[in-house]
Amino acid sequence: MSTTPTVLLVHGAFADATSWSGVITELQRDGIPVIAPPNPLRGLASDAAYVASVAAQIDGPVILVGHSYGGALITVAGVTENVVGLVYVAAYVLEEGESLGELQGRFPLSPLVDNLRQWTYPVPGGEPAAEVTIAEDAFPSVFAADVPAEVTEVLAAAQRPLAAAAFEERAAAAAWKDKPSWALIAGADNAINPEVERFGAERAGATVVELDGASHAVAVSRPKEVADLIRTAVRATG
């Protein structure tokens, strides 16, 4: 059984696991085991249960890294026994019993809110449910302002929708109360108000790094800095 924690990267809404590609390259270069599973994006409880199940099946210690909505998931899934640390990347850090909507509501809303497009998806045996994406013309400025235009065009076309109900679900646990945490604040984030990120990270007692000028897509635009924070967590818990 490895004593070096496996890094489990959890992407957020409007993205997929390839958003971690640059970070994965950095970590693999250092011989750090890493996995980036797909996030279902169907709801806080069910998505967190999926992340927890992946972590529980990994031999040895695990560090959960969550971007954006993925931060809410690792907050809940982090209670899994072999999880030894949490890293939040431009992410929501929830309190037990708190929803994404409640945390966001403490601060002025970001430009994301006015640029969501609603879709529907089928639910077996029930009425269609709502999901949201970012309007493609707003995607560069809202999600990835510091990423080259040709890359943002691809990201906008390939974005994965988030079930709208996820904004109202309440966190069943807050693993940061018992596990060490680190947080990267994207100083120019237009998807999550940076004040939301700072508030959650400080409430959790996380070790905080802030990148001025970084967009919400900081893992794409600045993978080395993101990987540096993850390396710090690996060294601290390995």
PDB file of C-alpha atoms in Angstrom:
ATOM      1  CA  MET A   1       0.000   0.000   0.000  1.00  0.00           C
ATOM      2  CA  SER A   2       1.410   3.366  -1.050  1.00  0.00           C
ATOM      3  CA  THR A   3       2.160   5.937   1.647  1.00  0.00           C
ATOM      4  CA  THR A   4       2.091   8.778  -0.893  1.00  0.00           C
ATOM      5  CA  PRO A   5      -1.499   9.990  -1.053  1.00  0.00           C
ATOM      6  CA  THR A   6      -3.351   9.507  -4.320  1.00  0.00           C
ATOM      7  CA  VAL A   7      -4.702  12.811  -5.580  1.00  0.00           C
ATOM      8  CA  LEU A   8      -8.339  12.546  -6.677  1.00  0.00           C
ATOM      9  CA  LEU A   9      -9.299  15.532  -8.806  1.00  0.00           C
ATOM     10  CA  VAL A  10     -12.989  16.490  -8.894  1.00  0.00           C
ATOM     11  CA  HIS A  11     -14.034  18.900 -11.630  1.00  0.00           C
ATOM     12  CA  GLY A  12     -16.954  21.265 -11.239  1.00  0.00           C
ATOM     13  CA  ALA A  13     -19.901  22.354 -13.344  1.00  0.00           C
ATOM     14  CA  PHE A  14     -19.568  23.404 -16.992  1.00  0.00           C
ATOM     15  CA  ALA A  15     -16.326  21.411 -17.320  1.00  0.00           C
ATOM     16  CA  ASP A  16     -15.058  17.850 -17.473  1.00  0.00           C
ATOM     17  CA  ALA A  17     -12.017  15.943 -16.243  1.00  0.00           C
ATOM     18  CA  THR A  18      -9.846  17.198 -19.111  1.00  0.00           C
ATOM     19  CA  SER A  19      -9.834  20.592 -17.398  1.00  0.00           C
ATOM     20  CA  TRP A  20      -7.273  19.037 -15.041  1.00  0.00           C
ATOM     21  CA  SER A  21      -4.918  17.971 -17.871  1.00  0.00           C
ATOM     22  CA  GLY A  22      -2.160  20.476 -17.108  1.00  0.00           C
ATOM     23  CA  VAL A  23      -2.345  19.755 -13.371  1.00  0.00           C
ATOM     24  CA  ILE A  24      -2.220  16.001 -14.009  1.00  0.00           C
ATOM     25  CA  THR A  25       0.917  16.438 -16.126  1.00  0.00           C
ATOM     26  CA  GLU A  26       2.586  18.419 -13.327  1.00  0.00           C
ATOM     27  CA  LEU A  27       1.752  15.848 -10.653  1.00  0.00           C
ATOM     28  CA  GLN A  28       2.690  12.826 -12.758  1.00  0.00           C
ATOM     29  CA  ARG A  29       6.049  14.447 -13.478  1.00  0.00           C
ATOM     30  CA  ASP A  30       6.706  14.260  -9.731  1.00  0.00           C
ATOM     31  CA  GLY A  31       5.535  10.652  -9.470  1.00  0.00           C
ATOM     32  CA  ILE A  32       2.382  11.583  -7.531  1.00  0.00           C
ATOM     33  CA  PRO A  33      -0.459   9.120  -8.209  1.00  0.00           C
ATOM     34  CA  VAL A  34      -3.491  10.942  -9.577  1.00  0.00           C
ATOM     35  CA  ILE A  35      -6.973  10.120 -10.871  1.00  0.00           C
ATOM     36  CA  ALA A  36      -9.601  12.452 -12.336  1.00  0.00           C
ATOM     37  CA  PRO A  37     -12.962  10.674 -12.576  1.00  0.00           C
ATOM     38  CA  PRO A  38     -16.032  12.136 -14.284  1.00  0.00           C
ATOM     39  CA  ASN A  39     -18.340  14.123 -12.013  1.00  0.00           C
ATOM     40  CA  PRO A  40     -21.995  13.228 -12.747  1.00  0.00           C
ATOM     41  CA  LEU A  41     -23.206  16.805 -11.985  1.00  0.00           C
ATOM     42  CA  ARG A  42     -26.676  15.543 -11.037  1.00  0.00           C
ATOM     43  CA  GLY A  43     -26.928  16.666  -7.412  1.00  0.00           C
ATOM     44  CA  LEU A  44     -24.889  17.317  -4.282  1.00  0.00           C
ATOM     45  CA  ALA A  45     -25.807  14.151  -2.381  1.00  0.00           C
ATOM     46  CA  SER A  46     -25.523  11.729  -5.284  1.00  0.00           C
ATOM     47  CA  ASP A  47     -22.360  13.299  -6.724  1.00  0.00           C
ATOM     48  CA  ALA A  48     -20.659  13.341  -3.317  1.00  0.00           C
ATOM     49  CA  ALA A  49     -21.590   9.684  -2.819  1.00  0.00           C
ATOM     50  CA  TYR A  50     -19.978   8.867  -6.165  1.00  0.00           C
ATOM     51  CA  VAL A  51     -16.762  10.724  -5.261  1.00  0.00           C
ATOM     52  CA  ALA A  52     -16.705   8.986  -1.872  1.00  0.00           C
ATOM     53  CA  SER A  53     -17.099   5.595  -3.530  1.00  0.00           C
ATOM     54  CA  VAL A  54     -14.155   6.265  -5.844  1.00  0.00           C
ATOM     55  CA  ALA A  55     -11.983   7.407  -2.939  1.00  0.00           C
ATOM     56  CA  ALA A  56     -12.917   4.398  -0.792  1.00  0.00           C
ATOM     57  CA  GLN A  57     -11.785   1.993  -3.514  1.00  0.00           C
ATOM     58  CA  ILE A  58      -8.286   3.487  -3.712  1.00  0.00           C
ATOM     59  CA  ASP A  59      -5.611   1.662  -1.731  1.00  0.00           C
ATOM     60  CA  GLY A  60      -3.942   4.000   0.737  1.00  0.00           C
ATOM     61  CA  PRO A  61      -4.496   7.640   1.656  1.00  0.00           C
ATOM     62  CA  VAL A  62      -6.340  10.046  -0.649  1.00  0.00           C
ATOM     63  CA  ILE A  63      -6.296  13.806  -1.054  1.00  0.00           C
ATOM     64  CA  LEU A  64      -9.503  15.185  -2.557  1.00  0.00           C
ATOM     65  CA  VAL A  65      -9.139  18.239  -4.794  1.00  0.00           C
ATOM     66  CA  GLY A  66     -12.324  20.032  -5.811  1.00  0.00           C
ATOM     67  CA  HIS A  67     -12.779  22.826  -8.332  1.00  0.00           C
ATOM     68  CA  SER A  68     -15.849  25.069  -8.108  1.00  0.00           C
ATOM     69  CA  TYR A  69     -18.919  22.880  -7.395  1.00  0.00           C
ATOM     70  CA  GLY A  70     -16.436  20.052  -6.862  1.00  0.00           C
ATOM     71  CA  GLY A  71     -15.443  21.803  -3.652  1.00  0.00           C
ATOM     72  CA  ALA A  72     -18.917  21.217  -2.254  1.00  0.00           C
ATOM     73  CA  LEU A  73     -18.607  17.547  -3.163  1.00  0.00           C
ATOM     74  CA  ILE A  74     -15.243  16.989  -1.455  1.00  0.00           C
ATOM     75  CA  THR A  75     -16.602  18.745   1.634  1.00  0.00           C
ATOM     76  CA  VAL A  76     -19.148  15.934   1.975  1.00  0.00           C
ATOM     77  CA  ALA A  77     -17.162  13.040   0.474  1.00  0.00           C
ATOM     78  CA  GLY A  78     -14.105  13.934   2.553  1.00  0.00           C
ATOM     79  CA  VAL A  79     -15.489  12.118   5.589  1.00  0.00           C
ATOM     80  CA  THR A  80     -14.455   8.880   3.839  1.00  0.00           C
ATOM     81  CA  GLU A  81     -11.984   7.114   6.126  1.00  0.00           C
ATOM     82  CA  ASN A  82      -8.924   7.105   3.862  1.00  0.00           C
ATOM     83  CA  VAL A  83      -9.227  10.777   2.874  1.00  0.00           C
ATOM     84  CA  VAL A  84      -6.400  12.654   4.600  1.00  0.00           C
ATOM     85  CA  GLY A  85      -6.739  16.150   3.169  1.00  0.00           C
ATOM     86  CA  LEU A  86      -8.871  18.516   1.101  1.00  0.00           C
ATOM     87  CA  VAL A  87      -7.735  21.039  -1.509  1.00  0.00           C
ATOM     88  CA  TYR A  88     -10.197  23.646  -2.764  1.00  0.00           C
ATOM     89  CA  VAL A  89      -9.496  25.308  -6.130  1.00  0.00           C
ATOM     90  CA  ALA A  90     -11.675  28.366  -6.850  1.00  0.00           C
ATOM     91  CA  ALA A  91     -14.305  26.412  -4.988  1.00  0.00           C
ATOM     92  CA  TYR A  92     -17.321  26.419  -2.728  1.00  0.00           C
ATOM     93  CA  VAL A  93     -16.477  25.395   0.850  1.00  0.00           C
ATOM     94  CA  LEU A  94     -19.783  24.574   2.515  1.00  0.00           C
ATOM     95  CA  GLU A  95     -20.721  24.235   6.159  1.00  0.00           C
ATOM     96  CA  GLU A  96     -22.752  21.219   7.229  1.00  0.00           C
ATOM     97  CA  GLY A  97     -26.419  21.923   6.475  1.00  0.00           C
ATOM     98  CA  GLU A  98     -25.619  24.761   4.064  1.00  0.00           C
ATOM     99  CA  SER A  99     -26.513  24.933   0.364  1.00  0.00           C
ATOM    100  CA  LEU A 100     -24.648  26.524  -2.533  1.00  0.00           C
ATOM    101  CA  GLY A 101     -27.432  29.071  -2.863  1.00  0.00           C
ATOM    102  CA  GLU A 102     -27.174  30.070   0.795  1.00  0.00           C
ATOM    103  CA  LEU A 103     -23.398  30.480   0.678  1.00  0.00           C
ATOM    104  CA  GLN A 104     -23.583  32.540  -2.524  1.00  0.00           C
ATOM    105  CA  GLY A 105     -26.396  34.627  -1.069  1.00  0.00           C
ATOM    106  CA  ARG A 106     -24.095  36.051   1.608  1.00  0.00           C
ATOM    107  CA  PHE A 107     -22.268  38.099  -1.044  1.00  0.00           C
ATOM    108  CA  PRO A 108     -22.985  40.030  -4.254  1.00  0.00           C
ATOM    109  CA  LEU A 109     -23.781  37.668  -7.116  1.00  0.00           C
ATOM    110  CA  SER A 110     -21.176  37.008  -9.791  1.00  0.00           C
ATOM    111  CA  PRO A 111     -21.755  37.629 -13.535  1.00  0.00           C
ATOM    112  CA  LEU A 112     -22.420  33.899 -13.896  1.00  0.00           C
ATOM    113  CA  VAL A 113     -25.936  34.224 -12.530  1.00  0.00           C
ATOM    114  CA  ASP A 114     -27.189  36.431 -15.376  1.00  0.00           C
ATOM    115  CA  ASN A 115     -25.566  34.269 -18.041  1.00  0.00           C
ATOM    116  CA  LEU A 116     -26.992  30.827 -17.335  1.00  0.00           C
ATOM    117  CA  ARG A 117     -28.973  28.985 -19.986  1.00  0.00           C
ATOM    118  CA  GLN A 118     -31.570  26.480 -18.812  1.00  0.00           C
ATOM    119  CA  TRP A 119     -32.188  23.102 -20.409  1.00  0.00           C
ATOM    120  CA  THR A 120     -34.178  20.039 -19.376  1.00  0.00           C
ATOM    121  CA  TYR A 121     -33.250  16.382 -19.054  1.00  0.00           C
ATOM    122  CA  PRO A 122     -35.430  13.289 -18.638  1.00  0.00           C
ATOM    123  CA  VAL A 123     -35.946  11.695 -15.235  1.00  0.00           C
ATOM    124  CA  PRO A 124     -37.142   8.057 -15.282  1.00  0.00           C
ATOM    125  CA  GLY A 125     -40.714   7.871 -13.994  1.00  0.00           C
ATOM    126  CA  GLY A 126     -41.018  11.605 -13.401  1.00  0.00           C
ATOM    127  CA  GLU A 127     -41.225  15.037 -14.979  1.00  0.00           C
ATOM    128  CA  PRO A 128     -38.194  16.457 -16.824  1.00  0.00           C
ATOM    129  CA  ALA A 129     -35.715  18.228 -14.541  1.00  0.00           C
ATOM    130  CA  ALA A 130     -33.796  21.467 -15.151  1.00  0.00           C
ATOM    131  CA  GLU A 131     -30.098  21.827 -15.795  1.00  0.00           C
ATOM    132  CA  VAL A 132     -27.959  24.860 -16.648  1.00  0.00           C
ATOM    133  CA  THR A 133     -24.974  25.796 -18.779  1.00  0.00           C
ATOM    134  CA  ILE A 134     -23.235  29.109 -19.397  1.00  0.00           C
ATOM    135  CA  ALA A 135     -24.326  31.014 -22.515  1.00  0.00           C
ATOM    136  CA  GLU A 136     -21.570  30.409 -25.063  1.00  0.00           C
ATOM    137  CA  ASP A 137     -21.021  34.083 -25.848  1.00  0.00           C
ATOM    138  CA  ALA A 138     -20.517  34.835 -22.137  1.00  0.00           C
ATOM    139  CA  PHE A 139     -18.400  31.769 -21.398  1.00  0.00           C
ATOM    140  CA  PRO A 140     -14.973  33.360 -22.037  1.00  0.00           C
ATOM    141  CA  SER A 141     -15.503  36.349 -19.736  1.00  0.00           C
ATOM    142  CA  VAL A 142     -17.384  34.432 -17.045  1.00  0.00           C
ATOM    143  CA  PHE A 143     -15.410  31.204 -16.872  1.00  0.00           C
ATOM    144  CA  ALA A 144     -12.026  31.575 -18.541  1.00  0.00           C
ATOM    145  CA  ALA A 145     -10.995  35.191 -19.091  1.00  0.00           C
ATOM    146  CA  ASP A 146      -7.264  34.372 -18.858  1.00  0.00           C
ATOM    147  CA  VAL A 147      -7.391  31.414 -21.266  1.00  0.00           C
ATOM    148  CA  PRO A 148      -6.624  31.825 -25.010  1.00  0.00           C
ATOM    149  CA  ALA A 149      -9.707  32.457 -27.149  1.00  0.00           C
ATOM    150  CA  GLU A 150      -9.252  29.341 -29.268  1.00  0.00           C
ATOM    151  CA  VAL A 151      -9.261  27.228 -26.092  1.00  0.00           C
ATOM    152  CA  THR A 152     -12.310  28.911 -24.572  1.00  0.00           C
ATOM    153  CA  GLU A 153     -14.295  28.288 -27.742  1.00  0.00           C
ATOM    154  CA  VAL A 154     -13.719  24.569 -27.338  1.00  0.00           C
ATOM    155  CA  LEU A 155     -14.444  24.667 -23.597  1.00  0.00           C
ATOM    156  CA  ALA A 156     -17.710  26.534 -24.203  1.00  0.00           C
ATOM    157  CA  ALA A 157     -18.872  24.019 -26.792  1.00  0.00           C
ATOM    158  CA  ALA A 158     -17.939  21.026 -24.629  1.00  0.00           C
ATOM    159  CA  GLN A 159     -19.247  22.266 -21.264  1.00  0.00           C
ATOM    160  CA  ARG A 160     -21.262  19.831 -19.162  1.00  0.00           C
ATOM    161  CA  PRO A 161     -24.500  21.035 -17.538  1.00  0.00           C
ATOM    162  CA  LEU A 162     -25.237  21.036 -13.823  1.00  0.00           C
ATOM    163  CA  ALA A 163     -28.611  19.955 -12.444  1.00  0.00           C
ATOM    164  CA  ALA A 164     -30.287  23.122 -11.161  1.00  0.00           C
ATOM    165  CA  ALA A 165     -31.450  21.320  -8.026  1.00  0.00           C
ATOM    166  CA  ALA A 166     -27.820  21.100  -6.871  1.00  0.00           C
ATOM    167  CA  PHE A 167     -27.946  24.757  -5.809  1.00  0.00           C
ATOM    168  CA  GLU A 168     -30.573  24.004  -3.159  1.00  0.00           C
ATOM    169  CA  GLU A 169     -29.301  20.716  -1.690  1.00  0.00           C
ATOM    170  CA  ARG A 170     -27.714  20.944   1.745  1.00  0.00           C
ATOM    171  CA  ALA A 171     -24.336  19.498   2.645  1.00  0.00           C
ATOM    172  CA  ALA A 172     -24.680  16.400   4.838  1.00  0.00           C
ATOM    173  CA  ALA A 173     -21.206  16.863   6.358  1.00  0.00           C
ATOM    174  CA  ALA A 174     -18.234  19.229   6.473  1.00  0.00           C
ATOM    175  CA  ALA A 175     -15.082  17.126   6.353  1.00  0.00           C
ATOM    176  CA  TRP A 176     -12.823  20.151   6.857  1.00  0.00           C
ATOM    177  CA  LYS A 177     -13.784  20.094  10.520  1.00  0.00           C
ATOM    178  CA  ASP A 178     -11.678  16.961  10.974  1.00  0.00           C
ATOM    179  CA  LYS A 179      -9.288  16.964   7.989  1.00  0.00           C
ATOM    180  CA  PRO A 180      -6.631  19.528   7.032  1.00  0.00           C
ATOM    181  CA  SER A 181      -7.482  21.746   4.084  1.00  0.00           C
ATOM    182  CA  TRP A 182      -5.864  24.070   1.584  1.00  0.00           C
ATOM    183  CA  ALA A 183      -7.541  26.595  -0.712  1.00  0.00           C
ATOM    184  CA  LEU A 184      -6.602  28.508  -3.842  1.00  0.00           C
ATOM    185  CA  ILE A 185      -8.560  31.717  -4.411  1.00  0.00           C
ATOM    186  CA  ALA A 186      -8.910  32.910  -8.006  1.00  0.00           C
ATOM    187  CA  GLY A 187      -8.679  36.668  -7.580  1.00  0.00           C
ATOM    188  CA  ALA A 188     -10.436  37.559 -10.864  1.00  0.00           C
ATOM    189  CA  ASP A 189     -13.108  34.869 -10.746  1.00  0.00           C
ATOM    190  CA  ASN A 190     -16.329  35.878 -12.521  1.00  0.00           C
ATOM    191  CA  ALA A 191     -18.137  32.584 -11.927  1.00  0.00           C
ATOM    192  CA  ILE A 192     -17.849  32.479  -8.123  1.00  0.00           C
ATOM    193  CA  ASN A 193     -17.387  35.767  -6.296  1.00  0.00           C
ATOM    194  CA  PRO A 194     -13.850  35.533  -4.841  1.00  0.00           C
ATOM    195  CA  GLU A 195     -15.325  36.714  -1.538  1.00  0.00           C
ATOM    196  CA  VAL A 196     -17.361  33.492  -1.441  1.00  0.00           C
ATOM    197  CA  GLU A 197     -14.151  31.495  -1.900  1.00  0.00           C
ATOM    198  CA  ARG A 198     -12.288  33.491   0.768  1.00  0.00           C
ATOM    199  CA  PHE A 199     -15.106  33.266   3.280  1.00  0.00           C
ATOM    200  CA  GLY A 200     -15.472  29.496   2.957  1.00  0.00           C
ATOM    201  CA  ALA A 201     -11.727  28.876   3.068  1.00  0.00           C
ATOM    202  CA  GLU A 202     -11.206  31.056   6.128  1.00  0.00           C
ATOM    203  CA  ARG A 203     -14.177  29.490   7.919  1.00  0.00           C
ATOM    204  CA  ALA A 204     -12.634  26.075   7.291  1.00  0.00           C
ATOM    205  CA  GLY A 205      -9.252  27.164   8.641  1.00  0.00           C
ATOM    206  CA  ALA A 206      -7.664  26.315   5.297  1.00  0.00           C
ATOM    207  CA  THR A 207      -4.142  27.278   4.291  1.00  0.00           C
ATOM    208  CA  VAL A 208      -4.906  29.887   1.629  1.00  0.00           C
ATOM    209  CA  VAL A 209      -3.077  30.915  -1.536  1.00  0.00           C
ATOM    210  CA  GLU A 210      -4.518  33.676  -3.721  1.00  0.00           C
ATOM    211  CA  LEU A 211      -3.668  34.203  -7.391  1.00  0.00           C
ATOM    212  CA  ASP A 212      -4.372  37.761  -8.524  1.00  0.00           C
ATOM    213  CA  GLY A 213      -5.776  37.937 -12.030  1.00  0.00           C
ATOM    214  CA  ALA A 214      -6.698  34.254 -12.154  1.00  0.00           C
ATOM    215  CA  SER A 215     -10.034  33.334 -13.720  1.00  0.00           C
ATOM    216  CA  HIS A 216     -12.385  30.571 -12.632  1.00  0.00           C
ATOM    217  CA  ALA A 217     -10.561  28.266 -15.057  1.00  0.00           C
ATOM    218  CA  VAL A 218      -7.367  28.612 -13.033  1.00  0.00           C
ATOM    219  CA  ALA A 219      -6.530  24.907 -13.368  1.00  0.00           C
ATOM    220  CA  VAL A 220      -6.409  25.434 -17.142  1.00  0.00           C
ATOM    221  CA  SER A 221      -4.627  28.786 -17.181  1.00  0.00           C
ATOM    222  CA  ARG A 222      -2.200  28.255 -14.292  1.00  0.00           C
ATOM    223  CA  PRO A 223      -1.739  24.514 -13.770  1.00  0.00           C
ATOM    224  CA  LYS A 224       1.692  24.812 -12.170  1.00  0.00           C
ATOM    225  CA  GLU A 225       0.444  27.033  -9.356  1.00  0.00           C
ATOM    226  CA  VAL A 226      -2.522  24.732  -8.764  1.00  0.00           C
ATOM    227  CA  ALA A 227      -0.221  21.710  -8.730  1.00  0.00           C
ATOM    228  CA  ASP A 228       2.142  23.491  -6.325  1.00  0.00           C
ATOM    229  CA  LEU A 229      -0.627  23.800  -3.747  1.00  0.00           C
ATOM    230  CA  ILE A 230      -1.568  20.151  -4.213  1.00  0.00           C
ATOM    231  CA  ARG A 231       2.084  19.158  -3.773  1.00  0.00           C
ATOM    232  CA  THR A 232       2.097  21.079  -0.482  1.00  0.00           C
ATOM    233  CA  ALA A 233      -0.887  19.030   0.684  1.00  0.00           C
ATOM    234  CA  VAL A 234       0.756  15.790  -0.442  1.00  0.00           C
ATOM    235  CA  ARG A 235       3.945  16.592   1.482  1.00  0.00           C
ATOM    236  CA  ALA A 236       1.978  17.565   4.586  1.00  0.00           C
ATOM    237  CA  THR A 237      -0.073  14.372   4.662  1.00  0.00           C
ATOM    238  CA  GLY A 238       2.233  11.777   3.079  1.00  0.00           C
TER     239      GLY A 238
END
